[in-house]
Tab-separated table of C-alpha atoms in Angstrom:
chain	number	residue	atom	x	y	z
F	1	MET	CA	-68.738	-73.689	65.381
F	2	ALA	CA	-65.602	-74.421	67.286
F	3	ALA	CA	-64.067	-76.092	64.230
F	4	LYS	CA	-64.522	-72.970	62.108
F	5	ASN	CA	-62.658	-70.785	64.606
F	6	LYS	CA	-59.675	-73.114	64.803
F	7	ARG	CA	-56.576	-71.711	63.103
F	8	LYS	CA	-54.760	-73.761	60.619
F	9	ARG	CA	-51.222	-74.648	61.670
F	10	ARG	CA	-48.660	-73.373	59.213
F	11	PRO	CA	-45.651	-75.567	58.607
F	12	ALA	CA	-42.424	-74.219	59.979
F	13	ILE	CA	-40.279	-72.424	57.425
F	14	HIS	CA	-36.955	-74.137	56.991
F	15	VAL	CA	-34.202	-71.690	56.212
F	16	GLU	CA	-30.864	-72.903	55.030
F	17	ALA	CA	-27.841	-71.206	56.596
F	18	PRO	CA	-25.096	-69.896	54.277
F	19	THR	CA	-22.673	-72.598	53.103
F	20	GLU	CA	-19.172	-72.854	54.427
F	21	GLU	CA	-17.864	-71.449	51.136
F	22	GLN	CA	-20.149	-68.413	51.439
F	23	LEU	CA	-19.215	-67.892	55.091
F	24	GLY	CA	-15.496	-68.018	54.104
F	25	ARG	CA	-15.982	-65.178	51.613
F	26	SER	CA	-18.446	-62.899	53.414
F	27	GLU	CA	-20.180	-62.230	56.665
F	28	TYR	CA	-23.890	-62.943	57.095
F	29	ARG	CA	-26.451	-61.901	59.627
F	30	ARG	CA	-29.945	-63.099	60.307
F	31	ALA	CA	-32.726	-60.892	58.906
F	32	ASN	CA	-36.508	-61.141	59.272
F	33	HIS	CA	-38.095	-64.598	59.368
F	34	GLY	CA	-34.837	-66.374	59.808
F	35	HIS	CA	-33.402	-65.466	56.407
F	36	TYR	CA	-29.748	-64.553	56.083
F	37	ARG	CA	-28.530	-61.337	54.583
F	38	LYS	CA	-24.964	-60.705	53.340
F	39	VAL	CA	-23.279	-57.885	55.256
F	40	PRO	CA	-21.769	-55.321	52.812
F	41	VAL	CA	-18.002	-55.242	52.825
F	42	ILE	CA	-17.964	-51.552	53.585
F	43	ASP	CA	-20.000	-52.185	56.738
F	44	THR	CA	-17.505	-54.762	57.876
F	45	MET	CA	-14.591	-52.448	57.164
F	46	LEU	CA	-16.299	-49.690	59.184
F	47	ALA	CA	-16.853	-52.130	62.115
F	48	ARG	CA	-13.171	-53.032	61.994
F	49	ASP	CA	-12.110	-49.332	61.872
F	50	GLN	CA	-10.473	-49.760	58.506
F	51	ILE	CA	-12.456	-46.789	57.115
F	52	THR	CA	-13.918	-43.767	58.839
F	53	PRO	CA	-17.710	-43.108	59.145
F	54	GLN	CA	-17.365	-40.316	56.549
F	55	GLU	CA	-15.616	-42.608	54.086
F	56	HIS	CA	-18.265	-45.261	54.760
F	57	ALA	CA	-21.059	-42.751	54.007
F	58	LEU	CA	-19.381	-41.719	50.753
F	59	LEU	CA	-18.771	-45.309	49.628
F	60	GLY	CA	-22.362	-46.119	50.580
F	61	TYR	CA	-23.625	-43.242	48.475
F	62	TYR	CA	-21.588	-44.518	45.512
F	63	ARG	CA	-22.911	-48.054	46.147
F	64	ASP	CA	-26.539	-46.819	46.105
F	65	MET	CA	-26.113	-44.816	42.933
F	66	ALA	CA	-24.250	-47.559	41.100
F	67	SER	CA	-26.699	-50.284	42.062
F	68	LEU	CA	-29.658	-48.128	40.958
F	69	ALA	CA	-27.872	-47.290	37.719
F	70	ASP	CA	-27.269	-50.958	37.017
F	71	LYS	CA	-30.969	-51.803	37.291
F	72	SER	CA	-32.804	-52.315	33.972
F	73	PRO	CA	-36.226	-50.664	33.828
F	74	LEU	CA	-37.599	-53.598	31.797
F	75	LYS	CA	-36.565	-56.139	34.459
F	76	SER	CA	-37.879	-54.136	37.405
F	77	CYS	CA	-41.333	-55.039	38.597
F	78	ILE	CA	-41.389	-52.008	40.898
F	79	ASP	CA	-40.741	-49.388	38.212
F	80	PHE	CA	-44.186	-48.282	37.105
F	81	SER	CA	-42.867	-45.592	34.760
F	82	VAL	CA	-42.605	-48.148	31.916
F	83	LYS	CA	-45.973	-47.925	30.230
F	84	GLY	CA	-47.249	-48.660	26.777
F	85	GLY	CA	-44.461	-48.173	24.254
F	86	ASP	CA	-42.251	-46.173	26.595
F	87	ILE	CA	-39.230	-48.336	27.266
F	88	GLY	CA	-36.848	-45.548	28.399
F	89	PRO	CA	-35.449	-45.537	31.891
F	90	SER	CA	-37.224	-43.608	34.632
F	91	ALA	CA	-35.945	-40.195	35.842
F	92	ALA	CA	-34.479	-41.772	38.986
F	93	ILE	CA	-32.522	-44.338	37.051
F	94	THR	CA	-31.321	-41.766	34.517
F	95	SER	CA	-30.194	-39.529	37.341
F	96	ALA	CA	-28.364	-42.436	38.995
F	97	ILE	CA	-26.659	-43.354	35.683
F	98	LEU	CA	-25.381	-39.787	35.354
F	99	GLU	CA	-24.336	-39.496	38.971
F	100	THR	CA	-22.447	-42.836	38.803
F	101	ALA	CA	-20.671	-41.690	35.621
F	102	ARG	CA	-19.645	-38.508	37.361
F	103	ILE	CA	-18.403	-40.293	40.443
F	104	GLU	CA	-16.468	-42.847	38.400
F	105	ARG	CA	-14.904	-40.061	36.347
F	106	TYR	CA	-13.552	-38.422	39.526
F	107	LEU	CA	-12.347	-41.834	40.835
F	108	GLY	CA	-10.090	-42.200	37.800
F	109	SER	CA	-7.616	-45.124	38.220
F	110	LEU	CA	-9.204	-46.053	41.595
F	111	ARG	CA	-12.568	-46.821	39.967
F	112	GLU	CA	-11.954	-50.525	39.598
F	113	LEU	CA	-11.066	-51.049	43.318
F	114	ALA	CA	-13.856	-48.816	44.579
F	115	ARG	CA	-16.467	-50.534	42.357
F	116	ALA	CA	-15.283	-54.012	43.383
F	117	VAL	CA	-15.472	-53.253	47.094
F	118	ALA	CA	-18.398	-50.917	47.367
F	119	VAL	CA	-20.692	-52.204	44.646
F	120	GLU	CA	-19.709	-55.808	43.939
F	121	ASP	CA	-19.035	-56.626	47.591
F	122	LYS	CA	-15.587	-58.110	47.074
F	123	SER	CA	-13.229	-57.965	50.017
F	124	ILE	CA	-9.919	-56.231	49.511
F	125	THR	CA	-8.198	-59.633	49.805
F	126	GLN	CA	-10.350	-61.043	47.040
F	127	TRP	CA	-9.622	-58.039	44.816
F	128	CYS	CA	-5.875	-58.353	45.509
F	129	ILE	CA	-5.962	-62.065	44.521
F	130	GLU	CA	-7.738	-61.180	41.299
F	131	GLN	CA	-5.222	-58.429	40.448
F	132	PHE	CA	-1.903	-59.856	41.669
F	133	GLY	CA	-2.503	-63.598	42.075
F	134	GLY	CA	-2.694	-65.708	45.170
F	135	ARG	CA	-0.979	-68.521	46.947
F	136	GLU	CA	-2.271	-71.222	49.347
F	137	ARG	CA	-1.596	-70.824	53.053
F	138	TYR	CA	-1.083	-73.857	55.269
F	139	ASP	CA	-0.885	-74.095	59.068
F	140	GLY	CA	2.011	-75.765	60.916
F	141	ASN	CA	0.503	-79.245	60.464
F	142	GLY	CA	0.213	-78.853	56.683
F	143	LYS	CA	-3.573	-78.295	56.754
F	144	PHE	CA	-4.857	-75.914	54.085
F	145	ILE	CA	-6.222	-72.638	55.509
F	146	ALA	CA	-6.980	-70.240	52.689
F	147	ILE	CA	-5.733	-68.613	49.500
F	148	VAL	CA	-4.090	-65.271	50.203
F	149	PRO	CA	-2.646	-62.628	47.840
F	150	VAL	CA	1.042	-62.714	46.859
F	151	GLY	CA	2.776	-60.184	49.132
F	152	GLU	CA	-0.286	-60.176	51.329
F	153	THR	CA	0.424	-57.508	53.894
F	154	LYS	CA	1.880	-55.013	51.504
F	155	ARG	CA	-0.751	-55.424	48.814
F	156	VAL	CA	-3.752	-55.364	51.206
F	157	GLN	CA	-2.432	-52.261	53.057
F	158	MET	CA	-1.897	-50.459	49.806
F	159	ALA	CA	-5.356	-51.408	48.513
F	160	THR	CA	-6.965	-50.277	51.783
F	161	MET	CA	-5.164	-46.934	51.552
F	162	GLU	CA	-6.278	-46.591	47.866
F	163	LEU	CA	-9.861	-47.353	48.803
F	164	ARG	CA	-9.742	-44.633	51.466
F	165	MET	CA	-8.321	-42.193	48.877
F	166	ALA	CA	-11.093	-43.207	46.433
F	167	ALA	CA	-13.729	-42.528	49.089
F	168	ARG	CA	-12.352	-39.043	49.580
F	169	ARG	CA	-12.652	-38.379	45.823
F	170	ILE	CA	-16.439	-39.059	45.886
F	171	VAL	CA	-18.324	-35.777	46.110
F	172	ARG	CA	-22.109	-35.687	46.732
């Protein structure tokens, strides 16, 4: 009888930490069961006081709508609205598609920056490098540090200001 009541030992779950390359691009925090979760760029910007809580909420709303709109109802295992021959998107996804289109129409020329930072989780520095090019930065001993945008301070400040303007254009 004692053998039946004995619990089986489960092997320990080995969780890999993010690679150095991933850590160089984004911040990660531990989630449940030792897994790592990427911290959204807008959360990092809020923590660094680069955007206000109101701007963070508006960019978060845009992020939620855009990520829901980008989901395919055929790929989703959670969407139970796809039954039989009905392959159309659910009402929630259709609503998110329309809301995302409305928000992006109001964003105008700032849409690309807002989408890159809020939805695609690119940092402003990464976006500036893609748009304007980058250069390698070395320390005093000639050791490589990172790739930074050309005209780093000016470009990053302008992009941060434009992101804040984009957040103010989002209306719920």
